[in-house]
Short mmCIF file of C-alpha atoms and ligand atoms in Angstrom, two decimals:
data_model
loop_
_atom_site.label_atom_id
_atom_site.label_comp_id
_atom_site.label_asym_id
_atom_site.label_seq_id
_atom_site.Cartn_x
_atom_site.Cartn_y
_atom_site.Cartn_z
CA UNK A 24 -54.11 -22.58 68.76
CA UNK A 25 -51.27 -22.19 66.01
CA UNK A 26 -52.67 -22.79 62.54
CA UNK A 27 -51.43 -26.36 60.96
CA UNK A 28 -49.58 -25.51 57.93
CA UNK A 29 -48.80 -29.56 56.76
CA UNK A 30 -50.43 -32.27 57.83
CA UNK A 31 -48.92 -35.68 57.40
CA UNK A 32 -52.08 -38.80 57.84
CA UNK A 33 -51.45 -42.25 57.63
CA UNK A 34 -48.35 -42.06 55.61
CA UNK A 35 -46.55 -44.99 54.27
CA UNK A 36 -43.93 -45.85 52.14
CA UNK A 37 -43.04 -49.57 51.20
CA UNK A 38 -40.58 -50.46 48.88
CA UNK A 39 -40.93 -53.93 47.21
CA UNK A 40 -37.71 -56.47 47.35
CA UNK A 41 -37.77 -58.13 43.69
CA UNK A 42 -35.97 -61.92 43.42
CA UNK A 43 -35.22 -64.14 40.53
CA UNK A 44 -34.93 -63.83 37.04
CA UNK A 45 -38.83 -62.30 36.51
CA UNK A 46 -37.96 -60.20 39.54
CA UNK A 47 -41.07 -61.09 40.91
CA UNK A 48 -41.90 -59.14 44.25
CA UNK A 49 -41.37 -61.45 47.55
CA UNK A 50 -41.84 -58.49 50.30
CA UNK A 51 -41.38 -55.33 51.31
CA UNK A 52 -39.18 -53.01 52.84
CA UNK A 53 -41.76 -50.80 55.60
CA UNK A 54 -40.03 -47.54 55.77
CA UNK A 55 -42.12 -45.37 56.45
CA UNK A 56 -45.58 -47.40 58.48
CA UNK A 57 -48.54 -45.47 59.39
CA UNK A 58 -46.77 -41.93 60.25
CA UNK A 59 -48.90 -39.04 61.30
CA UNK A 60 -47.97 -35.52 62.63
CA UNK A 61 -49.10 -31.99 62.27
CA UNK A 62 -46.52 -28.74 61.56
CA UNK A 63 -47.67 -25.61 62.62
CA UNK A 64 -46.84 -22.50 61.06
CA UNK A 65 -43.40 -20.63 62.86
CA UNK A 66 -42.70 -23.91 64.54
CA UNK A 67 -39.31 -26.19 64.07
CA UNK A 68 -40.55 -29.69 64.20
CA UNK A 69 -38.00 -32.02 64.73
CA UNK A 70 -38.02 -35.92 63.95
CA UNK A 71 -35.18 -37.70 65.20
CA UNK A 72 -34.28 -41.68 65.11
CA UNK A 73 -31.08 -43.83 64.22
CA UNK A 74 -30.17 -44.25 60.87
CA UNK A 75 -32.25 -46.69 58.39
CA UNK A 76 -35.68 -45.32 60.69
CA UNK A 77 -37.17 -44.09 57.51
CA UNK A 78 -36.89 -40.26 58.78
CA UNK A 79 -35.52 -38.73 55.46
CA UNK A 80 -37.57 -41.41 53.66
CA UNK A 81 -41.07 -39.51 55.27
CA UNK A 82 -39.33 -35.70 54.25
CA UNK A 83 -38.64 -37.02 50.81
CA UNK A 84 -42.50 -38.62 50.35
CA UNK A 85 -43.56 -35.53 51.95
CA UNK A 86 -41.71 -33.17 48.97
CA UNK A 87 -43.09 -36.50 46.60
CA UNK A 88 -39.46 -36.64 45.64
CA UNK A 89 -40.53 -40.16 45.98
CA UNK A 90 -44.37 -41.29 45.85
CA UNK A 91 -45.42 -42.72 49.02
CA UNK A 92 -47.25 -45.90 48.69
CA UNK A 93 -50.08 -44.49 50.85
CA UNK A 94 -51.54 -41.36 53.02
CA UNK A 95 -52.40 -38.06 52.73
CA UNK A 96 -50.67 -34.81 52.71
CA UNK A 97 -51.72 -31.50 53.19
CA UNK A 98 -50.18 -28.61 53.17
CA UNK A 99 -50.69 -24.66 53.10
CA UNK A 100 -54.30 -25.99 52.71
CA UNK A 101 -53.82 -28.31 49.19
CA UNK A 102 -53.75 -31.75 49.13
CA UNK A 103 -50.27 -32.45 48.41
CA UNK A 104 -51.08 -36.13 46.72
CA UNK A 105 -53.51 -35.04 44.38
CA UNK A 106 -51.64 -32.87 42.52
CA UNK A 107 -50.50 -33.20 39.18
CA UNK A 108 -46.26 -32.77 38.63
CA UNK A 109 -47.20 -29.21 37.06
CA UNK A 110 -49.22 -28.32 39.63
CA UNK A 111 -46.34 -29.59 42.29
CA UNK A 112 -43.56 -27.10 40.69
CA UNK A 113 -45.70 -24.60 42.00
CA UNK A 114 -45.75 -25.85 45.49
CA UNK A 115 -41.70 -26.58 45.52
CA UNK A 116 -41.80 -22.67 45.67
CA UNK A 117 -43.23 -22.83 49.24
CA UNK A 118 -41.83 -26.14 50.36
CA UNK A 119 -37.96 -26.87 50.22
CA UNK A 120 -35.72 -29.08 50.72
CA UNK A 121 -31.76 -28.41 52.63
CA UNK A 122 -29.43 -31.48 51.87
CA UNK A 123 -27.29 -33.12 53.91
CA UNK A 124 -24.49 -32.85 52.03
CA UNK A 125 -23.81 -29.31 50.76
CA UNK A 126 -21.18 -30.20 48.14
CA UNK A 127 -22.90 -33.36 46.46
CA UNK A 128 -26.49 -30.63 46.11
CA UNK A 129 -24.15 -27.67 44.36
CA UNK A 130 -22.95 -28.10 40.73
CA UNK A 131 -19.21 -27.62 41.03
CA UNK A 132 -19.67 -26.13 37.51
CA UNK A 133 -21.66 -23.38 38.04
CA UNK A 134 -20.79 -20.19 40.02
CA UNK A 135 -22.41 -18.84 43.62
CA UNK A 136 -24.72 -16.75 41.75
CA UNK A 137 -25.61 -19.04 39.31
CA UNK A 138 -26.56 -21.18 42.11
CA UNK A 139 -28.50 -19.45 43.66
CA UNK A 140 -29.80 -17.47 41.06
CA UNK A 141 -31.45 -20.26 38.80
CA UNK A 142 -34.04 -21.85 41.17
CA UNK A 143 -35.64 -18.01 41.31
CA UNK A 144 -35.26 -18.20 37.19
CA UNK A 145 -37.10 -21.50 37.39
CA UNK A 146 -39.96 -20.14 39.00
CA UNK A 147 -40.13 -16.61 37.14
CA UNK A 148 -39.03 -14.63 40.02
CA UNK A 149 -37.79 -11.30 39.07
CA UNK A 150 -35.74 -9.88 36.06
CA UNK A 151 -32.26 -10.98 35.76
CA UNK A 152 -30.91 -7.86 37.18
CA UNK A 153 -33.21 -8.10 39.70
CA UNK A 154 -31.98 -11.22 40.20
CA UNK A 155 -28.40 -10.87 40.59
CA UNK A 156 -28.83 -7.66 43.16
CA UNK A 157 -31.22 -10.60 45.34
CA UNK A 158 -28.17 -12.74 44.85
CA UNK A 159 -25.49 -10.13 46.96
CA UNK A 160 -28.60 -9.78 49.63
CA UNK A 161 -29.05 -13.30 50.17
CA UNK A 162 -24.98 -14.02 50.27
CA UNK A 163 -25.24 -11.17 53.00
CA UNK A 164 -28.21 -12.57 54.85
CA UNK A 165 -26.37 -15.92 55.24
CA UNK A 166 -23.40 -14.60 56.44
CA UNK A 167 -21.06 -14.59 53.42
CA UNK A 168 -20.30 -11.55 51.35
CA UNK A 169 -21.57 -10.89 47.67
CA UNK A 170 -17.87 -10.74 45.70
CA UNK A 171 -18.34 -14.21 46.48
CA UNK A 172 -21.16 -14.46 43.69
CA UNK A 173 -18.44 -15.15 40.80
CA UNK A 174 -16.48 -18.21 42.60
CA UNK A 175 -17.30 -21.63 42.69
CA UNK A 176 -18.39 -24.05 45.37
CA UNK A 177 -14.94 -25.78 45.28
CA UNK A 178 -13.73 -22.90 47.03
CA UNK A 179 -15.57 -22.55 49.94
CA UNK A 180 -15.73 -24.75 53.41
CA UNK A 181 -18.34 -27.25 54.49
CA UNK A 182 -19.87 -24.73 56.44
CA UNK A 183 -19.79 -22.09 53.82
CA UNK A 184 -21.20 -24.49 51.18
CA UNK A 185 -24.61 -25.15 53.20
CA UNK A 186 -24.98 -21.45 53.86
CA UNK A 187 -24.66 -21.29 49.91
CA UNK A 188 -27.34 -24.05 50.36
CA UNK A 189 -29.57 -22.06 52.76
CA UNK A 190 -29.15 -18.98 50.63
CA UNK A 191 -30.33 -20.62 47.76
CA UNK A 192 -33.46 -22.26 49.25
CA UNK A 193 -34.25 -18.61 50.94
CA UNK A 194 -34.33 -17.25 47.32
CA UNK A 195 -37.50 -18.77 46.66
CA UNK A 196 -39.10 -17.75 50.13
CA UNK A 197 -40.72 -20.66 51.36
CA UNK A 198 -43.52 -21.28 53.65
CA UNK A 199 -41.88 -24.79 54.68
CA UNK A 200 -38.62 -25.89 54.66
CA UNK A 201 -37.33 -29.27 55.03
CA UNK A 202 -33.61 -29.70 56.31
CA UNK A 203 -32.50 -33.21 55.93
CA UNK A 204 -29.51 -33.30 58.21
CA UNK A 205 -28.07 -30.31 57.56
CA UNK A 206 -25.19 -30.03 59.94
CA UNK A 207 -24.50 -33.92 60.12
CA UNK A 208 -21.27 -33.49 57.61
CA UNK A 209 -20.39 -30.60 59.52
CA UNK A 210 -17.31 -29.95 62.67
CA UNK A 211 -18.88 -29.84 65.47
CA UNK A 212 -17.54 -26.24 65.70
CA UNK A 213 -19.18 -25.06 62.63
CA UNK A 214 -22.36 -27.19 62.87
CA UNK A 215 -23.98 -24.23 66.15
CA UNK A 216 -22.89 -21.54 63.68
CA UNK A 217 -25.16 -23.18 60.97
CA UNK A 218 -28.81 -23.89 64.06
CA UNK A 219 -27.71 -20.61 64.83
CA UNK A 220 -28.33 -18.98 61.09
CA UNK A 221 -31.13 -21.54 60.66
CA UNK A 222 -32.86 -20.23 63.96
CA UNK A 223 -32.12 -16.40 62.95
CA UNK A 224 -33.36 -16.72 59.14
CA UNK A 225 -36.73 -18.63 60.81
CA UNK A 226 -37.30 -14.78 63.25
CA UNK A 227 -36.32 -12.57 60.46
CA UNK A 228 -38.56 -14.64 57.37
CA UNK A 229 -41.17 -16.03 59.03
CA UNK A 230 -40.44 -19.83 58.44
CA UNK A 231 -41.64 -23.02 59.50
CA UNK A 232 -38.92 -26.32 59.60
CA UNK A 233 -39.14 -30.01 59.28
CA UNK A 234 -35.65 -30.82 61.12
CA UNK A 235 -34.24 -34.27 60.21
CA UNK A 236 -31.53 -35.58 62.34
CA UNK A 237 -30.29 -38.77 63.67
CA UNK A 238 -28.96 -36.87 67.28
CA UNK A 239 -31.21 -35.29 69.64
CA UNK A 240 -28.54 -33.33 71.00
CA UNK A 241 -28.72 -31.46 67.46
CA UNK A 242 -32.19 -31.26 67.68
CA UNK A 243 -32.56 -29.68 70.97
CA UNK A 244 -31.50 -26.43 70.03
CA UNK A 245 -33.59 -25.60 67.34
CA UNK A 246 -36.86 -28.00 67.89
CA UNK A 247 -40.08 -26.96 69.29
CA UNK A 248 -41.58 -30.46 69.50
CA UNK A 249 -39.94 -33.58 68.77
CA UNK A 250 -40.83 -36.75 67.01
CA UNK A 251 -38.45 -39.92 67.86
CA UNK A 252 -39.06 -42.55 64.43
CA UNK A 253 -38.09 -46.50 65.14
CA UNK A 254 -38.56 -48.90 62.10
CA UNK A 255 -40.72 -46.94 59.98
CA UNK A 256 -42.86 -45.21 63.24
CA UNK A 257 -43.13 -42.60 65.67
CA UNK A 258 -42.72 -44.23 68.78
CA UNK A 259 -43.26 -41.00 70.57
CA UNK A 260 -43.96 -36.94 70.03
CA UNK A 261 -43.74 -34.48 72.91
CA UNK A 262 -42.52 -30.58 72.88
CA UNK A 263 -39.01 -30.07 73.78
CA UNK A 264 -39.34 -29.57 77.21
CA UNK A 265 -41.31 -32.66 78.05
CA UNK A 266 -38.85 -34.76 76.11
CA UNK A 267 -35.82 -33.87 77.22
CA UNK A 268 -36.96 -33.59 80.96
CA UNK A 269 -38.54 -36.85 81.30
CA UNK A 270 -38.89 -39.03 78.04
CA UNK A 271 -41.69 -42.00 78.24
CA UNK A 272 -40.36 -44.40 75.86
CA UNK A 273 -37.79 -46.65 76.26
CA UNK A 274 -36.38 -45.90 72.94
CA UNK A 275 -36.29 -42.28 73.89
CA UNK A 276 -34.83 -42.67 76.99
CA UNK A 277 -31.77 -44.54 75.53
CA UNK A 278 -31.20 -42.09 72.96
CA UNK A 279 -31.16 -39.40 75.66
CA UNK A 280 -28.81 -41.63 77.77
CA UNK A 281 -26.05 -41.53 75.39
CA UNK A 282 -26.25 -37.51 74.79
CA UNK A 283 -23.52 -35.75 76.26
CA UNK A 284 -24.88 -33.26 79.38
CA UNK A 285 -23.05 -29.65 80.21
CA UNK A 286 -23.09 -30.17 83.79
CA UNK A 287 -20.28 -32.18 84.48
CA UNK A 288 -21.52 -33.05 88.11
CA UNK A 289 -24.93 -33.80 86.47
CA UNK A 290 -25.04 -38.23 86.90
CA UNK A 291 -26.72 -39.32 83.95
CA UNK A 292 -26.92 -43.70 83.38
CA UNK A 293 -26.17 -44.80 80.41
CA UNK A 294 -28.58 -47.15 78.77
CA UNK A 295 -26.65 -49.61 76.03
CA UNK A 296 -29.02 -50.55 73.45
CA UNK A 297 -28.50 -54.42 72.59
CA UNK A 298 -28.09 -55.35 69.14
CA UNK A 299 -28.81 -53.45 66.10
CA UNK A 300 -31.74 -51.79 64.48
CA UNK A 301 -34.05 -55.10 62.81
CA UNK A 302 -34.66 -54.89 59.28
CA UNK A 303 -37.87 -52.92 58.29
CA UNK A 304 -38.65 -56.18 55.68
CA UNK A 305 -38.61 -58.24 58.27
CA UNK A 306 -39.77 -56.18 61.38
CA UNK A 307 -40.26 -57.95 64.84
CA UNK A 308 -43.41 -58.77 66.25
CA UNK A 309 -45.81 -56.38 68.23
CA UNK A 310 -43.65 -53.45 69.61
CA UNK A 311 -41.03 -53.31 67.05
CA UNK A 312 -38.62 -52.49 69.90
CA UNK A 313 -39.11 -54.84 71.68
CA UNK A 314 -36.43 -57.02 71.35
CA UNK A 315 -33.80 -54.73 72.47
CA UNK A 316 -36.30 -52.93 75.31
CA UNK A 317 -35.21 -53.88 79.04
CA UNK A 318 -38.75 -53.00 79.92
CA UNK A 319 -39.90 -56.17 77.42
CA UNK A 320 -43.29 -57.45 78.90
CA UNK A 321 -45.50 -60.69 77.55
CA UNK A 322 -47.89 -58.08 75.64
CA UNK A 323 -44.92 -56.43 73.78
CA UNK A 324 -43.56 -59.29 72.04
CA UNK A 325 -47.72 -59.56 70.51
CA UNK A 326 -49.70 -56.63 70.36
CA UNK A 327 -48.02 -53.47 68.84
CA UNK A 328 -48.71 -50.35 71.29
CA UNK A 329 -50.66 -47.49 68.85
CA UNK A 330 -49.55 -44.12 69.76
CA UNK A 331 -51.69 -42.31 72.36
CA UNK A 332 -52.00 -39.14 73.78
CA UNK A 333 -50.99 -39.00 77.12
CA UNK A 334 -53.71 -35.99 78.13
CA UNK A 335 -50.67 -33.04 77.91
CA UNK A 336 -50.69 -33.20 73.59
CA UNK A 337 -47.65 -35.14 74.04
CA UNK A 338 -47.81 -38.84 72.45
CA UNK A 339 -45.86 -42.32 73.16
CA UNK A 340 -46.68 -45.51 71.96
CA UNK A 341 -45.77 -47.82 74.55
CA UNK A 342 -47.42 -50.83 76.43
CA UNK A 343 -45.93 -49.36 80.00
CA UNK A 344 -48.48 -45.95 79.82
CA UNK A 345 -51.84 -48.71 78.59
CA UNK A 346 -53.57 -46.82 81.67
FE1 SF4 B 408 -40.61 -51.73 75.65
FE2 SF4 B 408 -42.98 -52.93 75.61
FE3 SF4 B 408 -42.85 -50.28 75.60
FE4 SF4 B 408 -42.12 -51.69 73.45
S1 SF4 B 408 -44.17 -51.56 74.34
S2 SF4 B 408 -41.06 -49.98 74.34
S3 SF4 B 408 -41.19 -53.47 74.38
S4 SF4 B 408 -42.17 -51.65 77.23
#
C-alpha cells in the first residue's frame, strides 16, 4: 500500500451571507460540505466538477490560504490545522500552490530570476549566487532557456508564463503540489505541452499533485484517481480506469458524455444536463443532484446518499448502488 502523504477528513468550508445595516448573518454559502480523500505519495489526484463546486475552494482551505470552517488536515504526518502561521511558512516549502492564471500570479515588475529566485530567498535556500546558478537550471528544466532570467513576464506567452510558474514552485522542491487549473487559460495546443512537463517534472522530482480542473478530458491524462465535486461534495472517487470506463454516478456520466472521444466511429450519447448548478446557500434537498438527475427516484429528493465504497476502493454516493 502507497504511504498517504495528506489526508483531507471532514472538511468544510461555509461562508456566511451578511444582510442589513448590522450585517447580521442570515445563512451560509456550503462550499466545501463534508469532503474527505486521501493523496498518496507519487500519485496525481485529480478532483474535477463544474465551476462554483467548491473544488479550488477545498485546495485553497487545504494550503489555509483560507481557514476552513471545519475538518482536519494532515499532511507529511503534521496536522495541518493546528499549526501556528509561523509554523505554516515552513510547510508552504513542501506544499505549493500553481495558479490558474500565470500572468495575474507573476509581478510584471520584477524579472524571471527575480521571480523565481525570491520564494527560495524567503525560505533561506542557498546563497545568492547559489541562487541565481538554480535559477538558469530550473529555466532549463522547464523548458525555457536561462538568458531568459533578465526579461520580464510581459514578454513571454501564456504557455511560457506558467512554465515560469512551474519553475518557480520547483525552486522550493515540494513534497505536494497543488495546481489549480493550470492549463484552463491555455490554447488547447499549448495546454498537452504544459500535462506533458507537469507529468515529466513529477518522474524526474519525485512529486505528488492535487490536480484541479473543471474538464475531465484534462484530467485524464495526468490523474491517477479521480474525484468528481457537486455542490460542495464528492459525489464519487474511482482510479482513472474505472472512471472513465464505466462511471457510476449520474453526474459523472454526464460529464463524460459531453467529452470529446478520438475514435470517430466510437457512438457515444450525449447526456444534456437540465438547468444550472443550484446555489450552495440554498442547496436542494437529499441528493443535491437530484433535480437535474434523469435517474431521480422518491428516496433522492429526501435522504442524501453518503459516499460508499463500492468493494473495488472506488466510491459513489448514489441511491441507485444502496445494495
Ligand atoms: Fe440521481 Fe438519485 Fe443517484 Fe442522486 S441519488 S444521482 S438523484 S439516482
Amino acid at each position: 500500500m502507497s504511504e498517504v502523504l495528506l489526508k483531507v477528513k471532514h472538511l468544510k468550508k461555509y461562508f456566511p451571507i451578511r444582510q442589513g445595516i448590522m450585517q447580521n448573518v442570515v445563512g451560509q454559502v456550503k462550499a466545501v460540505d463534508d469532503v474527505n480523500f486521501e493523496i498518496y505519495r507519487g500519485e496525481t489526484f485529480g478532483l474535477v466538477g463544474e465551476s462554483g463546486c467548491g473544488k479550488s475552494t477545498t485546495g485553497r482551505s487545504i494550503l489555509r490560504l483560507i481557514e476552513p470552517t471545519e475538518g482536519e488536515i494532515h499532511f507529511d504526518g503534521r496536522d495541518v490545522g493546528s499549526l501556528s502561521h509561523r509554523e505554516m511558512r515552513k510547510v508552504y516549502r513542501d506544499m505549493q500552490l500553481i495558479f490558474q492564471d500565470p500572468y495575474a500570479s507573476l509581478n510584471p515588475r520584477k524579472t524571471v530570476e527575480k521571480l523565481i529566485s525570491e520564494p527560495m530567498a524567503v525560505h533561506n535556500m542557498y546563497t545568492p549566487g547559489e541562487r541565481k546558478k538554480r535559477v538558469h537550471e530550473l529555466l532549463e528544466v522547464v523548458g525555457l532557456n536561462a538568458f531568459h532570467a533578465n526579461r520580464y513576464p510581459h514578454e513571454f506567452s501564456g504557455g511560457q508564463r506558467q512554465r515560469i510558474g512551474i519553475a518557480r514552485v520547483l525552486g522550493l522542491q515540494p513534497k505536494l503540489v497543488i495546481c489549480d487549473e493550470p492549463v484552463s487559460a491555455l490554447d488547447v495546443s499549448i495546454q498537452s505541452q504544459v500535462l506533458n512537463l507537469l507529468k515529466q517534472l513529477q518522474q524526474d522530482f519525485g512529486l505528488t499533485y492535487l490536480f484541479i480542473a473543471h474538464d475531465l478530458s484534462v484530467v485524464k491524462h495526468i490523474s491517477d484517481r479521480v474525484a468528481v465535486m457537486y455542490l460542495g461534495r464528492i459525489v464519487e472517487l474511482a482510479d482513472k480506469k474505472s472512471l472513465y470506463d464505466k462511471p457510476m454516478h449520474p453526474y459523472t456520466q454526464a460529464l463524460l458524455s459531453a467529452v470529446p472521444v478520438a475514435n470517430p466511429k466510437a457512438k457515444r450519447e450525449r447526456i444534456i444536463l437540465e438547468g444550472d448548478v443550484p446555489s450552495p446557500s440554498n442547496p436542494p434537498t437529499g441528493c443535491t443532484f437530484h433535480p437535474r438527475c434523469s435517474a431521480c427516484m422518491d428516496i433522492c429528493r429526501t435522504e442524501r446518499p453518503v459516499l460508499r465504497n463500492l468493494g473495488d476502493g472506488n466510491m459513489v454516493a448514489c441511491h441507485l448502488y444502496n445494495e
